[in-house]
mmCIF file of C-alpha atoms in Angstrom:
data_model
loop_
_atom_site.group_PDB
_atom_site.id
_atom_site.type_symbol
_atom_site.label_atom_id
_atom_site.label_comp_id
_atom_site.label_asym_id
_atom_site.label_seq_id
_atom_site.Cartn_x
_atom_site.Cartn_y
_atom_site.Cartn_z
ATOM 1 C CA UNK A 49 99.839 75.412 60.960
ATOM 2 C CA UNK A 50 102.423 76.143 58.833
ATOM 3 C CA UNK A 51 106.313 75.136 58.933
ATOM 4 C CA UNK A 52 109.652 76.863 58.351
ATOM 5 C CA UNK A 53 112.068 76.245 55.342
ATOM 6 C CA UNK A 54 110.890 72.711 53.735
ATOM 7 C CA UNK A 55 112.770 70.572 51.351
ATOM 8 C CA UNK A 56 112.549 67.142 49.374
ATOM 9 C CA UNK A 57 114.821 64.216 50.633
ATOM 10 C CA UNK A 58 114.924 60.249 49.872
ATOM 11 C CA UNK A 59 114.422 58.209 53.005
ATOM 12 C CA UNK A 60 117.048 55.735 53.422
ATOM 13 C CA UNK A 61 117.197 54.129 57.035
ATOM 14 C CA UNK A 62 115.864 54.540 60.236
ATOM 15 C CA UNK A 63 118.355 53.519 62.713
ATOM 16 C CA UNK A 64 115.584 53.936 65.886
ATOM 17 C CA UNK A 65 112.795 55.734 66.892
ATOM 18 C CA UNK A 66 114.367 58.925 66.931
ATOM 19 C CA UNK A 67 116.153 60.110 63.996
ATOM 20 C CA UNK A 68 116.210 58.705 60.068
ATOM 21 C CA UNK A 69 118.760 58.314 57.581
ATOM 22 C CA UNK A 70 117.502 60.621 54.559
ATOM 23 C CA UNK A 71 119.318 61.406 51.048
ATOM 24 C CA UNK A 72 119.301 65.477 50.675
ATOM 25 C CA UNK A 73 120.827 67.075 47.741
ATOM 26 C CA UNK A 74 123.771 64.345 46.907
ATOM 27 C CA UNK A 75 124.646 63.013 50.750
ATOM 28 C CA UNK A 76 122.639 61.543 53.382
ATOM 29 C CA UNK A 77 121.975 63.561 56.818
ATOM 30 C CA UNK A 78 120.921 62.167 60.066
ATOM 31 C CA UNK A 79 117.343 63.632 60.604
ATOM 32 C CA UNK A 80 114.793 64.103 63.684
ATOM 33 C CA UNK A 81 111.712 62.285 63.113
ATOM 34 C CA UNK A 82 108.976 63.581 64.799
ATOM 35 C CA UNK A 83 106.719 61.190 65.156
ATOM 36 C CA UNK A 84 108.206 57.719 67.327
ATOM 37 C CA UNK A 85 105.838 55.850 66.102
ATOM 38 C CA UNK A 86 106.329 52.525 64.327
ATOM 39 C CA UNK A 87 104.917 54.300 60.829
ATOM 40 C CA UNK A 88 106.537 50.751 59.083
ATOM 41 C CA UNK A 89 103.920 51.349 56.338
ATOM 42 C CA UNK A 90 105.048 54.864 55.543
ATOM 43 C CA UNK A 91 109.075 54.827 55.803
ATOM 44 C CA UNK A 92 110.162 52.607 53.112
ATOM 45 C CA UNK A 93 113.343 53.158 51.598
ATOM 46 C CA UNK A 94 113.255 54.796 48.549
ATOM 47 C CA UNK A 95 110.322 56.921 49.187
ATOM 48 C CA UNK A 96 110.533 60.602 49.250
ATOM 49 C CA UNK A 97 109.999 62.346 52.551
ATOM 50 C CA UNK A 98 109.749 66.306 53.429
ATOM 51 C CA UNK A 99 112.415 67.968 55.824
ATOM 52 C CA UNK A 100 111.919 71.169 57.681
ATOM 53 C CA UNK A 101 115.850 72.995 58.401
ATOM 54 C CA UNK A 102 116.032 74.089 61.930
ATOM 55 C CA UNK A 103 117.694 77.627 62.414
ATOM 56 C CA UNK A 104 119.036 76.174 65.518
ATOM 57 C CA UNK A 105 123.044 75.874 65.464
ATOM 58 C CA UNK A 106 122.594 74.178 68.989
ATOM 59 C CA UNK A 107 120.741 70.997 67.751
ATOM 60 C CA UNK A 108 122.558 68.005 66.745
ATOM 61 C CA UNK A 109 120.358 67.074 63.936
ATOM 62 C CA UNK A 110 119.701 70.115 60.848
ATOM 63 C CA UNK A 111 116.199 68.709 60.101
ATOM 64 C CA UNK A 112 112.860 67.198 61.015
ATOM 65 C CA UNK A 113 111.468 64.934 58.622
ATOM 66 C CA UNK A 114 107.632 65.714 59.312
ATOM 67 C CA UNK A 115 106.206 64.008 56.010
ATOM 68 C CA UNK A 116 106.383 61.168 53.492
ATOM 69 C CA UNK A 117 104.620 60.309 50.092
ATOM 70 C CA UNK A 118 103.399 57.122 50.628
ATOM 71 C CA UNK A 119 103.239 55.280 47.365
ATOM 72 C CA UNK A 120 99.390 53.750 45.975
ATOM 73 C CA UNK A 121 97.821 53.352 42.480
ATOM 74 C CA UNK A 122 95.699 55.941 42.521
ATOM 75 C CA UNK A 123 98.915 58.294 42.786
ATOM 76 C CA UNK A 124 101.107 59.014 45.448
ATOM 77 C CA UNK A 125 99.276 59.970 48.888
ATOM 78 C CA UNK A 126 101.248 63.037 50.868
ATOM 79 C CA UNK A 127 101.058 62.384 54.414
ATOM 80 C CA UNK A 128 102.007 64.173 57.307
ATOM 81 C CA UNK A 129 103.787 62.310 60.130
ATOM 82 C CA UNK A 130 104.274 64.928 62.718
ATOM 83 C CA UNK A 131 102.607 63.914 65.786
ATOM 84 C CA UNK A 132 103.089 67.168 67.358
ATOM 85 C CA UNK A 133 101.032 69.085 64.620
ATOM 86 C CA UNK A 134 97.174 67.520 65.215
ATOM 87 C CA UNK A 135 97.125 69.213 68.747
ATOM 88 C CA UNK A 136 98.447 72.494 67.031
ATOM 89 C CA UNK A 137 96.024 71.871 64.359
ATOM 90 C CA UNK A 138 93.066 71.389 66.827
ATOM 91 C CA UNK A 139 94.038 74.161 68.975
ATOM 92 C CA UNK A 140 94.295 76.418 66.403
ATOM 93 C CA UNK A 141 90.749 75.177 64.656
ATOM 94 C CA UNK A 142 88.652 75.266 68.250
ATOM 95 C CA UNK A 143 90.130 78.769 69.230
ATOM 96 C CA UNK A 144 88.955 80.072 65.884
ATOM 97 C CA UNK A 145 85.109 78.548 66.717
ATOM 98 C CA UNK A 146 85.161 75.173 64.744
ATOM 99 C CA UNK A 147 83.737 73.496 67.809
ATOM 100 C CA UNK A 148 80.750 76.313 67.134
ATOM 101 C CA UNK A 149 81.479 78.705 69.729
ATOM 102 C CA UNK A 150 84.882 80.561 70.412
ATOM 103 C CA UNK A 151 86.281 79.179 74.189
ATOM 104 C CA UNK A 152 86.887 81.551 76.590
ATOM 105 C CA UNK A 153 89.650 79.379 77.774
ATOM 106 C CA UNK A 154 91.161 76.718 75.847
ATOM 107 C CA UNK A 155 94.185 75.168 77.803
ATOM 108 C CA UNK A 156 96.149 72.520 76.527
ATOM 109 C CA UNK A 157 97.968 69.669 78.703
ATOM 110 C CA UNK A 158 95.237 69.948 81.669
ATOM 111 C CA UNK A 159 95.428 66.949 84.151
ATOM 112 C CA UNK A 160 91.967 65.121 85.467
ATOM 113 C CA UNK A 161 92.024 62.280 87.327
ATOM 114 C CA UNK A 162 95.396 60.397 86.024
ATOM 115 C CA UNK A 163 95.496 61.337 82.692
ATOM 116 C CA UNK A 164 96.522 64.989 80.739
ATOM 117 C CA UNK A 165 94.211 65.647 78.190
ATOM 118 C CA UNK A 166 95.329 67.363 75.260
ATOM 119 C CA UNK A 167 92.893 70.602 76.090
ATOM 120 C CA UNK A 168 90.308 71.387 78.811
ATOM 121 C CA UNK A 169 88.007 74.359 77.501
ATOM 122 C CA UNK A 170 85.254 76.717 79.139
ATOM 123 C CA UNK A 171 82.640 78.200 77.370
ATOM 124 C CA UNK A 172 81.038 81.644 79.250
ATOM 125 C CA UNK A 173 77.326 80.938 77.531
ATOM 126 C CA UNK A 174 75.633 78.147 79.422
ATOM 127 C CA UNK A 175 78.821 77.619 81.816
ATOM 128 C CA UNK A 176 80.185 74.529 79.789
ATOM 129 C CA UNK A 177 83.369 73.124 80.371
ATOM 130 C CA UNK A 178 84.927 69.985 79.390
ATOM 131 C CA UNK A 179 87.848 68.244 77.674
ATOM 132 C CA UNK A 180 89.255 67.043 74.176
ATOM 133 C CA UNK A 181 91.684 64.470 73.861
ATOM 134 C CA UNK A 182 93.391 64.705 70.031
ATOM 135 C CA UNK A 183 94.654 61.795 67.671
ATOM 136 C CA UNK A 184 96.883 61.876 64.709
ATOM 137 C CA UNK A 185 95.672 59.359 62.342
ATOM 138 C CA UNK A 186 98.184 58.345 59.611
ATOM 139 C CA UNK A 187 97.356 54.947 58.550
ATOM 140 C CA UNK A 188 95.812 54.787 55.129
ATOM 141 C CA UNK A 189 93.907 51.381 53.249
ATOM 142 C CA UNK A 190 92.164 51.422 50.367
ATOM 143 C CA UNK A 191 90.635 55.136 51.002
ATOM 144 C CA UNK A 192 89.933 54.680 54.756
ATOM 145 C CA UNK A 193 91.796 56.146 57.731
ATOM 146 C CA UNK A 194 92.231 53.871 60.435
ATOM 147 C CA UNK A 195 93.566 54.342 63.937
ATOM 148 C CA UNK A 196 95.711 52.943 66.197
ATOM 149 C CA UNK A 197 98.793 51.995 64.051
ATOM 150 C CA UNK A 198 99.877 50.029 67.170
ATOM 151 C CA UNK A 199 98.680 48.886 70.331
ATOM 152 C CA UNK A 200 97.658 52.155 72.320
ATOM 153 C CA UNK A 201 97.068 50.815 76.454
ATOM 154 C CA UNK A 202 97.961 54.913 76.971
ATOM 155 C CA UNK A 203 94.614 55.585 73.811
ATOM 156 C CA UNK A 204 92.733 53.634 76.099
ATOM 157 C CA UNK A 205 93.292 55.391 78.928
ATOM 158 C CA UNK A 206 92.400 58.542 77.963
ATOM 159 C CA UNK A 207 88.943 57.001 76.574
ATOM 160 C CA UNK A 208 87.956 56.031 80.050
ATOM 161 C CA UNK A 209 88.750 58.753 81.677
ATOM 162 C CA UNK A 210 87.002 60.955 79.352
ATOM 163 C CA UNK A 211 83.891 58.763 80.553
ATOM 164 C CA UNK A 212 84.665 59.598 83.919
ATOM 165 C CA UNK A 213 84.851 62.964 83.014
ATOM 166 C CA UNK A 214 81.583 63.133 81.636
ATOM 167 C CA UNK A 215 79.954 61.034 84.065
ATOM 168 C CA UNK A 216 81.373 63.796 86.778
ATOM 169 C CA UNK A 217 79.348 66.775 84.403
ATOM 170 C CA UNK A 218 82.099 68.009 81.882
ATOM 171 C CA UNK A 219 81.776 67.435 78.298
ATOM 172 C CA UNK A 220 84.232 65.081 76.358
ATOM 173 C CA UNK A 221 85.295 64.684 73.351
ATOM 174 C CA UNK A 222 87.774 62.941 71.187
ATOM 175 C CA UNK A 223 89.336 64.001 67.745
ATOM 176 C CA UNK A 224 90.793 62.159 64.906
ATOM 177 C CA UNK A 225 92.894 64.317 63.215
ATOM 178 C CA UNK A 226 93.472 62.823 59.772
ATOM 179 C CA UNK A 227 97.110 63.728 58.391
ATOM 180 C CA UNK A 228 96.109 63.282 54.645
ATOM 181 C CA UNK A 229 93.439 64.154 51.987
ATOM 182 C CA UNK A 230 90.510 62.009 50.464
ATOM 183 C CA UNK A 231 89.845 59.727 52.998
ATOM 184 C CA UNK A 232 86.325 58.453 52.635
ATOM 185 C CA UNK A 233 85.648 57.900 56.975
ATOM 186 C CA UNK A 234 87.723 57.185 59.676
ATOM 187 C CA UNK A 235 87.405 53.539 61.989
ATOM 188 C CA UNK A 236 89.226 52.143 64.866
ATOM 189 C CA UNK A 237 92.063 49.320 63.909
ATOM 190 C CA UNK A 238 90.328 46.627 65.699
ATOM 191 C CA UNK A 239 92.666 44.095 63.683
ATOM 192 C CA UNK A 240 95.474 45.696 65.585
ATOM 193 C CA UNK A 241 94.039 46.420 68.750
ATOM 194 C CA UNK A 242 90.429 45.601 69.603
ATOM 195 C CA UNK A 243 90.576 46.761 72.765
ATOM 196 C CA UNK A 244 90.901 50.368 71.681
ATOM 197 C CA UNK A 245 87.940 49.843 69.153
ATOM 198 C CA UNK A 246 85.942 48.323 72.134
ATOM 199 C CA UNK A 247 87.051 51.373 74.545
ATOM 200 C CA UNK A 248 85.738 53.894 71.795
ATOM 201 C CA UNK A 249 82.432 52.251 70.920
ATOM 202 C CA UNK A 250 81.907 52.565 74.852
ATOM 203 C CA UNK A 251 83.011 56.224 75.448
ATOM 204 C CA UNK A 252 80.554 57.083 72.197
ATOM 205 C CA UNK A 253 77.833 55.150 74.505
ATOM 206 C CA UNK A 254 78.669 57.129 77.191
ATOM 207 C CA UNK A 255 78.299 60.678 75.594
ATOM 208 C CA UNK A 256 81.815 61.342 74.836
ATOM 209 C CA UNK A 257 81.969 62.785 71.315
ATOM 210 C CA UNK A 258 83.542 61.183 68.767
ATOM 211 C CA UNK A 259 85.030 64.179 65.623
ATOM 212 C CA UNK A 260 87.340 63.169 62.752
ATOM 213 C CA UNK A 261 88.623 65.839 60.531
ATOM 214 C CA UNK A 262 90.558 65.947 57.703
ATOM 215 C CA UNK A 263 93.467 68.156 56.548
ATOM 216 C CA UNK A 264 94.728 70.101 53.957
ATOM 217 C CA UNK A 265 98.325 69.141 53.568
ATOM 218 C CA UNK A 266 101.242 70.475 51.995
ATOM 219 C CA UNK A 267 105.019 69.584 52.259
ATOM 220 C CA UNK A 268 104.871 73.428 54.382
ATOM 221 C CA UNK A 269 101.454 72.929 55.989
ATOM 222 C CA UNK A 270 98.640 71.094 57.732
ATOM 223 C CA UNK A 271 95.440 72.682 58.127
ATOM 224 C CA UNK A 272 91.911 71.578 59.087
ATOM 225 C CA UNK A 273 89.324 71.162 55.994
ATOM 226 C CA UNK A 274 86.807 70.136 57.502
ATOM 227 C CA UNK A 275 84.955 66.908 59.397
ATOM 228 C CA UNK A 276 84.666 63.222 57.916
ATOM 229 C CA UNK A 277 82.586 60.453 59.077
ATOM 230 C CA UNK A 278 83.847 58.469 62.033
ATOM 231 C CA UNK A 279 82.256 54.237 61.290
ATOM 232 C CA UNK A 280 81.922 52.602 64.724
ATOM 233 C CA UNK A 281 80.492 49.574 63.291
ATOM 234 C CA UNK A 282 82.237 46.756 64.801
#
């Protein structure tokens, strides 16, 4: 996916979930951050973040800050913190056959049992059908991607009722979308939240597929390069 009209800023506050504080060309503007997230790690002040201007007069805030270059010795680390681009990104990746086969239907949001997964899919060879549920990962240390940044109770959710899913026929699947480069493999933050490690290593008992796959990312874009190892161990 690709954005609009990007530009450099220098991250300064962020007053609550919702919007940031961010230094752009000589005075500081009140931005949309779009991603509510804790993301304490990435939005230190001082660092310098990546705006996209809205052409919308109506909107109270001119910009969405969407990523930040989080600083490491190895060189600075661009990553993006939208957390409405992975399902874009997946969407956009599965429709064009990265799952190996182009869906006949791929439709996101679908509702089973009381969860929405992120897409339900049908495949006309062999009648398959089945669900994806998508997450952005943007937690970087020492060369590994690691998710959840926080407790998820809603992350494990969705894990068992992909289970359910595939115990009732349908194929499931969850995705790691990595919002960053160079990662060596992806793992669960079971220092953070064990029980989301714990609900994973059981849906990947139960048949539900477990994908990570890393992006190309620019200030202007986020695009799938292809898949990374997912480590279970644990």
């Amino acid at each position: 996916m690709e954005y609009g009209k990007i530009l450099p800023g220098i991250f300064q506050a962020r007053p609550n979930r919702f919007i940031a504080h961010v230094e752009v060309g000589g005075r500081v503007e009140v931005c949309h951050v779009k991603n509510t997230g804790r993301c304490r790690e990435l939005l230190i002040p001082g660092v310098k973040v990546w705006l996209e201007e809205s052409g919308s007069p109506a909107r109270k805030t001119k910009y969405d800050l969407i990523a930040v270059e989080k600083a490491r010795s190895g060189g600075p680390l661009l990553i993006n913190m939208d957390s409405q681009a992975p399902n874009k990104v997946f969407g956009e990746w599965a429709a064009a056959g990265g799952l190996g086969f182009v869906p006949t239907l791929l439709r996101p949001e679908t509702v089973y049992g009381s969860s929405r997964f992120d897409y339900y899919w049908e495949r006309a060879e062999g009648g398959s059908r089945g669900f994806w549920e998508v997450k952005g990962v943007t937690l970087e240390e020492d060369g590994v991607a690691r998710f959840p940044d926080a407790p998820t109770l809603r992350g494990v959710k969705h894990l068992e009722e992909l289970v359910l899913a595939r115990e009732a026929g349908y194929e499931a699947g969850v995705c790691f979308i990595v919002q960053m480069e160079g990662m060596s493999r992806v793992e669960p933050n079971d220092a953070t939240h064990p029980e989301f490690g714990a609900a994973l290593r059981r849906a990947a008992r139960a048949g539900v597929e477990v994908l990570a796959l890393e992006c190309c990312v620019e200030p202007g874009l986020l695009a799938v390069k292809g898949e990374i190892p997912v480590c279970l161990r644990g």
